[in-house]
XYZ file of C-alpha atoms in Angstrom:
431
model
C -41.868 -9.627 -13.092
C -43.173 -6.639 -10.869
C -40.213 -6.147 -8.624
C -39.844 -3.921 -5.447
C -37.007 -2.069 -4.288
C -36.222 -1.991 -0.645
C -33.964 0.890 0.014
C -33.170 3.576 -1.699
C -29.923 5.140 -1.216
C -26.596 4.886 -4.146
C -26.618 0.995 -4.542
C -30.572 0.358 -5.787
C -30.024 2.710 -8.423
C -27.827 -0.336 -10.441
C -30.792 -2.345 -10.078
C -33.627 0.281 -10.671
C -31.556 1.996 -13.979
C -31.364 -1.057 -15.005
C -35.044 -2.210 -15.095
C -36.095 0.918 -15.547
C -32.886 2.018 -19.345
C -32.198 -2.003 -20.056
C -35.479 -4.614 -19.847
C -38.797 -1.559 -19.164
C -40.463 -4.635 -21.700
C -39.673 -6.767 -19.428
C -40.448 -5.532 -16.163
C -42.205 -3.492 -13.626
C -40.656 -1.491 -10.675
C -43.793 -1.900 -8.172
C -43.193 -0.116 -5.607
C -39.448 1.888 -3.760
C -39.239 1.346 0.075
C -37.258 3.256 2.773
C -37.127 5.147 5.900
C -35.935 8.274 4.534
C -39.225 9.669 2.622
C -36.641 12.535 1.126
C -34.564 9.269 -0.671
C -37.555 8.022 -0.941
C -38.898 10.152 -3.139
C -36.050 11.466 -4.750
C -35.830 7.714 -6.285
C -39.042 7.860 -7.084
C -38.955 10.853 -9.440
C -36.060 8.994 -11.264
C -37.868 5.679 -11.606
C -41.627 7.559 -13.125
C -42.122 7.929 -17.043
C -43.963 10.522 -18.163
C -47.918 10.139 -18.506
C -48.064 7.924 -15.619
C -48.661 7.912 -12.430
C -45.375 6.824 -11.013
C -44.492 4.125 -8.529
C -45.921 3.383 -5.328
C -43.550 4.287 -2.386
C -44.208 3.124 1.050
C -41.841 3.754 4.599
C -40.042 1.252 5.413
C -42.849 0.589 8.331
C -45.446 -0.246 5.893
C -42.880 -3.083 3.742
C -45.571 -5.423 5.232
C -48.025 -3.225 3.648
C -46.772 -2.983 0.333
C -46.118 -6.399 -0.041
C -50.257 -7.027 0.164
C -51.155 -4.382 -2.040
C -48.422 -4.887 -4.670
C -48.094 -7.903 -4.948
C -44.062 -8.307 -6.122
C -42.658 -11.367 -7.767
C -39.523 -10.515 -6.493
C -37.962 -7.610 -4.076
C -34.107 -6.396 -4.295
C -33.107 -6.049 -1.064
C -30.390 -2.982 -1.107
C -31.023 -1.550 2.501
C -27.366 -1.401 4.944
C -26.160 -5.308 5.880
C -27.593 -5.563 9.272
C -30.571 -5.031 7.895
C -30.803 -7.838 4.159
C -31.896 -10.313 6.543
C -35.222 -9.006 7.832
C -36.460 -8.295 4.746
C -35.275 -11.685 2.889
C -36.705 -13.089 5.782
C -40.377 -11.638 5.039
C -39.972 -11.426 1.294
C -39.651 -15.065 1.629
C -42.436 -15.403 3.901
C -44.900 -13.320 1.614
C -43.739 -15.624 -0.731
C -41.731 -13.403 -3.375
C -38.258 -13.728 -4.629
C -34.808 -11.862 -3.727
C -32.227 -10.674 -5.138
C -30.129 -9.072 -2.395
C -26.686 -6.406 -2.686
C -23.716 -8.315 -1.193
C -23.318 -9.437 1.792
C -26.027 -11.710 2.215
C -26.400 -11.075 6.012
C -23.303 -10.069 8.186
C -23.496 -12.621 11.251
C -24.547 -16.654 12.140
C -27.591 -15.845 13.574
C -29.100 -14.095 11.098
C -27.434 -16.147 8.078
C -29.372 -19.213 10.482
C -32.914 -17.818 9.873
C -32.575 -17.484 6.323
C -31.697 -20.430 5.072
C -33.504 -22.057 7.625
C -36.723 -19.597 6.284
C -35.575 -20.473 2.537
C -35.790 -24.387 2.843
C -39.002 -24.209 4.608
C -40.610 -21.511 2.242
C -38.674 -22.947 -0.833
C -38.050 -19.802 -2.577
C -35.110 -17.941 -4.462
C -32.426 -15.739 -3.786
C -29.142 -13.829 -5.920
C -26.669 -12.297 -4.111
C -25.259 -9.624 -7.078
C -21.548 -10.393 -7.024
C -20.408 -8.244 -9.278
C -17.255 -9.060 -10.165
C -17.513 -13.017 -11.326
C -18.659 -10.969 -14.396
C -15.695 -9.132 -15.513
C -13.857 -10.571 -17.916
C -10.486 -10.603 -16.675
C -11.942 -12.809 -13.590
C -13.757 -15.448 -15.590
C -10.585 -15.768 -17.835
C -8.692 -16.566 -14.089
C -11.414 -19.160 -14.427
C -11.159 -20.418 -17.105
C -7.423 -20.997 -16.582
C -7.427 -22.787 -13.613
C -10.958 -24.897 -14.447
C -9.175 -26.369 -17.439
C -6.002 -27.092 -14.908
C -3.607 -24.546 -17.072
C -1.457 -24.526 -13.413
C -2.267 -27.806 -12.977
C -4.113 -28.512 -9.082
C -3.592 -25.040 -7.515
C -1.584 -25.242 -3.944
C -1.690 -21.774 -3.207
C -2.951 -18.637 -3.486
C -1.699 -15.194 -2.269
C -5.079 -12.382 -2.699
C -3.687 -8.697 -1.850
C -6.749 -5.767 -2.312
C -5.623 -2.069 -1.489
C -8.427 0.249 -0.932
C -7.172 3.631 -1.465
C -7.537 6.438 0.725
C -10.878 7.759 -1.292
C -12.547 5.087 -0.681
C -11.390 2.992 2.004
C -11.687 5.685 3.992
C -15.612 6.379 2.947
C -15.925 3.283 5.415
C -15.572 4.824 8.353
C -17.502 7.774 7.917
C -21.156 6.146 7.457
C -22.896 3.100 8.332
C -19.695 0.422 7.498
C -17.385 2.076 10.371
C -19.362 -0.083 13.369
C -19.386 -4.212 13.283
C -23.332 -4.097 14.511
C -23.927 -2.682 11.425
C -22.179 -3.672 8.624
C -20.128 -6.963 10.237
C -17.191 -4.857 9.656
C -14.729 -4.695 5.919
C -14.211 -8.564 7.006
C -17.299 -9.491 5.872
C -18.687 -6.313 3.622
C -16.042 -5.876 1.610
C -14.029 -8.744 1.867
C -17.187 -11.145 0.710
C -16.839 -10.176 -2.840
C -13.181 -11.642 -2.895
C -14.082 -14.367 -0.361
C -16.761 -15.212 -3.011
C -14.266 -15.070 -5.791
C -12.259 -17.877 -4.410
C -14.384 -20.119 -3.631
C -15.556 -20.157 -7.159
C -12.320 -20.305 -8.581
C -10.967 -23.485 -6.404
C -14.067 -24.372 -7.061
C -13.557 -25.177 -2.891
C -15.214 -23.909 0.490
C -12.899 -22.403 3.081
C -12.657 -25.169 6.604
C -10.319 -22.520 8.273
C -9.024 -19.445 9.148
C -6.790 -17.875 11.213
C -7.161 -14.182 11.250
C -5.124 -10.465 12.740
C -6.106 -7.137 12.703
C -6.478 -3.287 13.912
C -6.925 -0.275 13.682
C -3.803 1.262 12.147
C -4.761 4.514 10.811
C -7.801 6.454 11.491
C -7.182 6.781 14.999
C -7.280 10.164 16.653
C -3.188 9.813 17.186
C -3.500 10.087 13.455
C -5.764 13.225 13.008
C -2.843 14.705 15.723
C -0.110 13.499 13.443
C -1.428 15.045 10.534
C -2.111 18.346 11.995
C -5.743 18.318 12.944
C -6.529 19.016 15.928
C -9.604 20.356 17.041
C -11.583 18.215 13.913
C -15.123 18.238 13.703
C -17.346 15.684 14.358
C -18.481 15.030 10.395
C -16.398 16.521 7.176
C -19.754 19.711 7.185
C -18.783 22.417 9.575
C -15.643 20.953 10.040
C -12.899 24.037 11.637
C -9.931 22.236 10.044
C -12.563 21.064 7.313
C -9.750 23.156 5.048
C -7.103 20.930 5.153
C -7.994 17.892 5.869
C -7.146 15.254 2.891
C -10.681 13.177 3.841
C -13.370 16.097 3.703
C -16.380 15.043 2.424
C -17.502 17.979 1.007
C -20.834 16.639 0.067
C -22.723 19.834 -0.502
C -20.351 19.602 -3.466
C -21.124 16.872 -5.149
C -24.718 16.696 -6.646
C -25.622 12.980 -5.710
C -24.626 13.024 -2.040
C -26.060 16.622 -1.332
C -29.634 14.845 -2.759
C -29.159 11.758 -1.471
C -28.228 12.410 1.845
C -26.844 15.900 2.904
C -31.143 17.121 1.423
C -32.484 13.748 3.777
C -30.501 14.540 7.441
C -33.457 16.433 8.635
C -35.750 13.320 8.307
C -33.570 10.431 9.882
C -30.514 12.905 11.188
C -28.295 10.052 9.720
C -24.857 11.724 8.963
C -22.562 10.795 5.782
C -19.424 12.595 6.251
C -18.496 11.083 10.303
C -14.735 12.457 10.816
C -12.755 8.955 10.025
C -10.948 10.123 12.804
C -13.346 9.542 15.886
C -12.421 7.096 18.924
C -15.596 5.479 18.491
C -15.287 3.632 15.207
C -15.489 0.229 15.772
C -14.289 -1.967 12.525
C -10.170 -2.060 11.435
C -8.854 -1.334 8.901
C -5.965 -2.982 8.597
C -6.462 -6.707 8.205
C -4.886 -10.738 7.284
C -5.930 -14.419 6.859
C -4.800 -17.671 6.678
C -7.557 -19.585 4.689
C -7.143 -23.483 4.612
C -9.828 -24.948 2.320
C -11.223 -28.085 1.731
C -9.849 -29.345 -1.429
C -6.852 -28.649 0.512
C -5.433 -25.254 -1.457
C -4.271 -22.577 1.369
C -4.151 -18.960 0.709
C -3.035 -15.733 2.619
C -5.669 -12.261 2.013
C -4.333 -9.275 2.456
C -6.922 -6.105 2.793
C -5.482 -2.634 3.790
C -8.203 0.915 3.284
C -6.374 3.244 3.046
C -2.698 2.308 0.288
C -2.327 4.444 -1.719
C -3.254 2.728 -4.452
C -6.520 0.885 -5.552
C -6.616 -3.020 -6.877
C -5.734 -6.169 -6.303
C -2.256 -8.170 -6.572
C -3.256 -12.532 -6.493
C -1.081 -15.731 -6.995
C -1.685 -18.689 -7.825
C 0.743 -21.282 -7.446
C -0.078 -24.723 -9.214
C 1.119 -28.189 -9.917
C 2.677 -26.868 -13.158
C 3.088 -23.182 -12.749
C 1.681 -19.456 -11.264
C -0.712 -17.103 -12.366
C 0.280 -14.050 -11.618
C -2.970 -11.310 -11.585
C -3.007 -7.807 -10.560
C -5.589 -4.508 -11.451
C -4.636 -1.354 -10.864
C -8.029 0.088 -10.158
C -6.910 3.653 -9.095
C -3.187 4.464 -9.685
C -3.338 7.055 -6.551
C -5.222 10.077 -5.089
C -2.196 13.229 -5.754
C -3.162 16.924 -4.648
C -6.801 16.061 -3.881
C -7.809 14.037 -7.249
C -8.086 10.799 -8.116
C -6.104 9.547 -10.911
C -7.976 6.282 -12.149
C -5.635 3.690 -13.754
C -6.359 3.996 -17.595
C -7.683 0.572 -19.889
C -4.512 -0.916 -19.923
C -4.554 -1.651 -16.125
C -5.095 -5.203 -15.875
C -2.422 -7.868 -16.759
C -2.694 -11.606 -15.800
C 1.439 -13.186 -15.966
C 0.958 -17.485 -17.502
C 4.581 -18.710 -16.305
C 4.703 -22.341 -16.914
C 8.032 -24.608 -15.135
C 10.272 -25.261 -17.699
C 9.168 -21.858 -19.779
C 9.327 -18.113 -20.571
C 6.836 -15.748 -18.488
C 3.686 -14.906 -21.508
C 1.688 -12.195 -20.458
C -2.126 -13.177 -21.661
C -4.457 -10.874 -23.144
C -7.370 -10.020 -20.865
C -10.720 -9.424 -22.081
C -12.171 -6.755 -21.789
C -15.912 -4.899 -21.860
C -17.224 -1.490 -21.157
C -19.886 -0.351 -17.633
C -18.906 -0.441 -14.042
C -16.559 -3.344 -12.263
C -14.216 -3.574 -15.355
C -17.677 -4.929 -17.885
C -18.691 -7.308 -14.978
C -22.567 -4.755 -14.311
C -23.929 -5.061 -17.675
C -23.441 -8.677 -17.903
C -24.262 -9.772 -14.424
C -27.763 -8.074 -15.295
C -28.029 -9.256 -18.000
C -27.739 -12.595 -16.639
C -30.499 -11.429 -13.787
C -32.787 -9.694 -15.592
C -32.905 -11.516 -19.129
C -31.684 -14.778 -18.765
C -33.359 -16.285 -22.537
C -31.427 -12.783 -23.767
C -27.585 -14.838 -22.333
C -25.654 -17.461 -24.211
C -25.798 -20.063 -21.296
C -23.569 -19.475 -18.401
C -20.590 -22.317 -18.562
C -18.405 -20.618 -15.998
C -21.520 -21.244 -12.613
C -21.571 -17.285 -11.878
C -24.706 -16.751 -10.475
C -24.442 -16.877 -6.401
C -28.175 -18.218 -3.980
C -27.688 -17.959 -0.869
C -25.481 -20.876 -0.436
C -22.623 -18.869 -2.316
C -24.026 -16.358 -0.772
C -23.870 -17.857 2.656
C -19.949 -19.621 2.026
C -18.741 -16.079 1.137
C -19.480 -14.434 4.216
C -18.402 -17.718 5.882
C -14.833 -16.970 6.015
C -15.436 -12.803 7.148
C -16.903 -13.351 10.233
C -14.985 -16.533 11.105
C -12.297 -14.306 10.248
C -13.559 -11.927 13.210
C -13.679 -14.893 15.521
C -10.278 -15.132 14.665
C -9.545 -11.964 15.617
C -11.526 -11.688 18.348
C -10.135 -14.574 20.607
C -6.576 -15.250 18.840
C -7.384 -18.454 17.588
C -7.686 -20.569 14.823
C -11.584 -21.038 13.716
C -13.019 -23.993 12.503
C -16.142 -23.102 10.174
C -17.754 -26.525 10.157
C -17.302 -27.052 13.858
C -19.126 -23.250 13.882
C -22.120 -24.388 11.651
C -22.408 -26.822 13.829
C -22.416 -25.469 17.740
C -25.203 -23.229 15.765
C -26.945 -26.150 13.996
C -26.078 -23.981 10.684
C -27.184 -26.381 7.573
C -25.978 -24.569 4.105
C -25.513 -27.181 1.739
C -22.542 -27.674 -0.421
């Protein structure tokens, strides 16, 4: 497979390294593309093999020339979210398949363009929902599908982002909804996809609330950060700010972003307390699914710890699953959890609760990334996927529709019916 990667920020590295290090005998990266010449050159240096002429590089404006000259079979899209649809559609039109970083896209108009073009061209797309491939999440899928707790009736799902990871969304391009769809699309698409996959159903109604409660100018004053700058670099109060991002001291951030600023003026370290931020940091949604299951979902972006808590209620009992990814931030140090930080409790009616042994694997995202990349780049070398973890444009669409509906509900204060929302825009996705 001849592969072109569009977008050479931090997320492309997973795909790049997997092809170059794990599957060089099966696939070839024939081109890299980015809007920033510095990042593009850094990526090319990382992927080029000794004794070769290197990998062809193209600026974003020359993407169509990339397709014409390099003729890739597959385009990996790892750009900012609002650009996904443009490259997906152009790749489809050129006869290429696509591997896309989540989310598929951020709004209904772009979604319609993608599904209409896919239907017309017949090209294939894989959306990389790596959480599906984590052994712990797969265990939950197996428990529910096998009827261990009977019919699932209700779910309570809470996701916590700590004050390092959560804050990062408020200092870069994600901070505006027109770029990312807000956290209910950019981040929660992972979580809503898990619910769709675990439950084997699709959302039909959403009622949501959300606001920016923490990352505000008022909080900066409360923390004694008067006179703050517009970004961490050069900020006069950075020395007393727990949210100071020292890009010059991090080799990866310095190379990818600080050294690249002269090319496009993109600042990776904007102040997390800016007035202009346009996304929420506190969100809750009540979701009803086609199967009748209901779910309550909460996402906060300033928690003292990081991870998830989820409880499935069923007619025979309940499953409680918790994953502590980061215990907390103490004295400026982020205390990561150990290997025993994932627990699953099974509580069946009439029986004592049992702590199940949770399967583990090595690799990022709880061992999910190597498994997912194996199915993407070497499916013949993997065992048949009996859990149906692969995600196409249909799964990608349903994963963002909960967040899009939640955004609409926050804006209007009303319950949003997803099938009606789709009909009003002439969007036909499929099951």
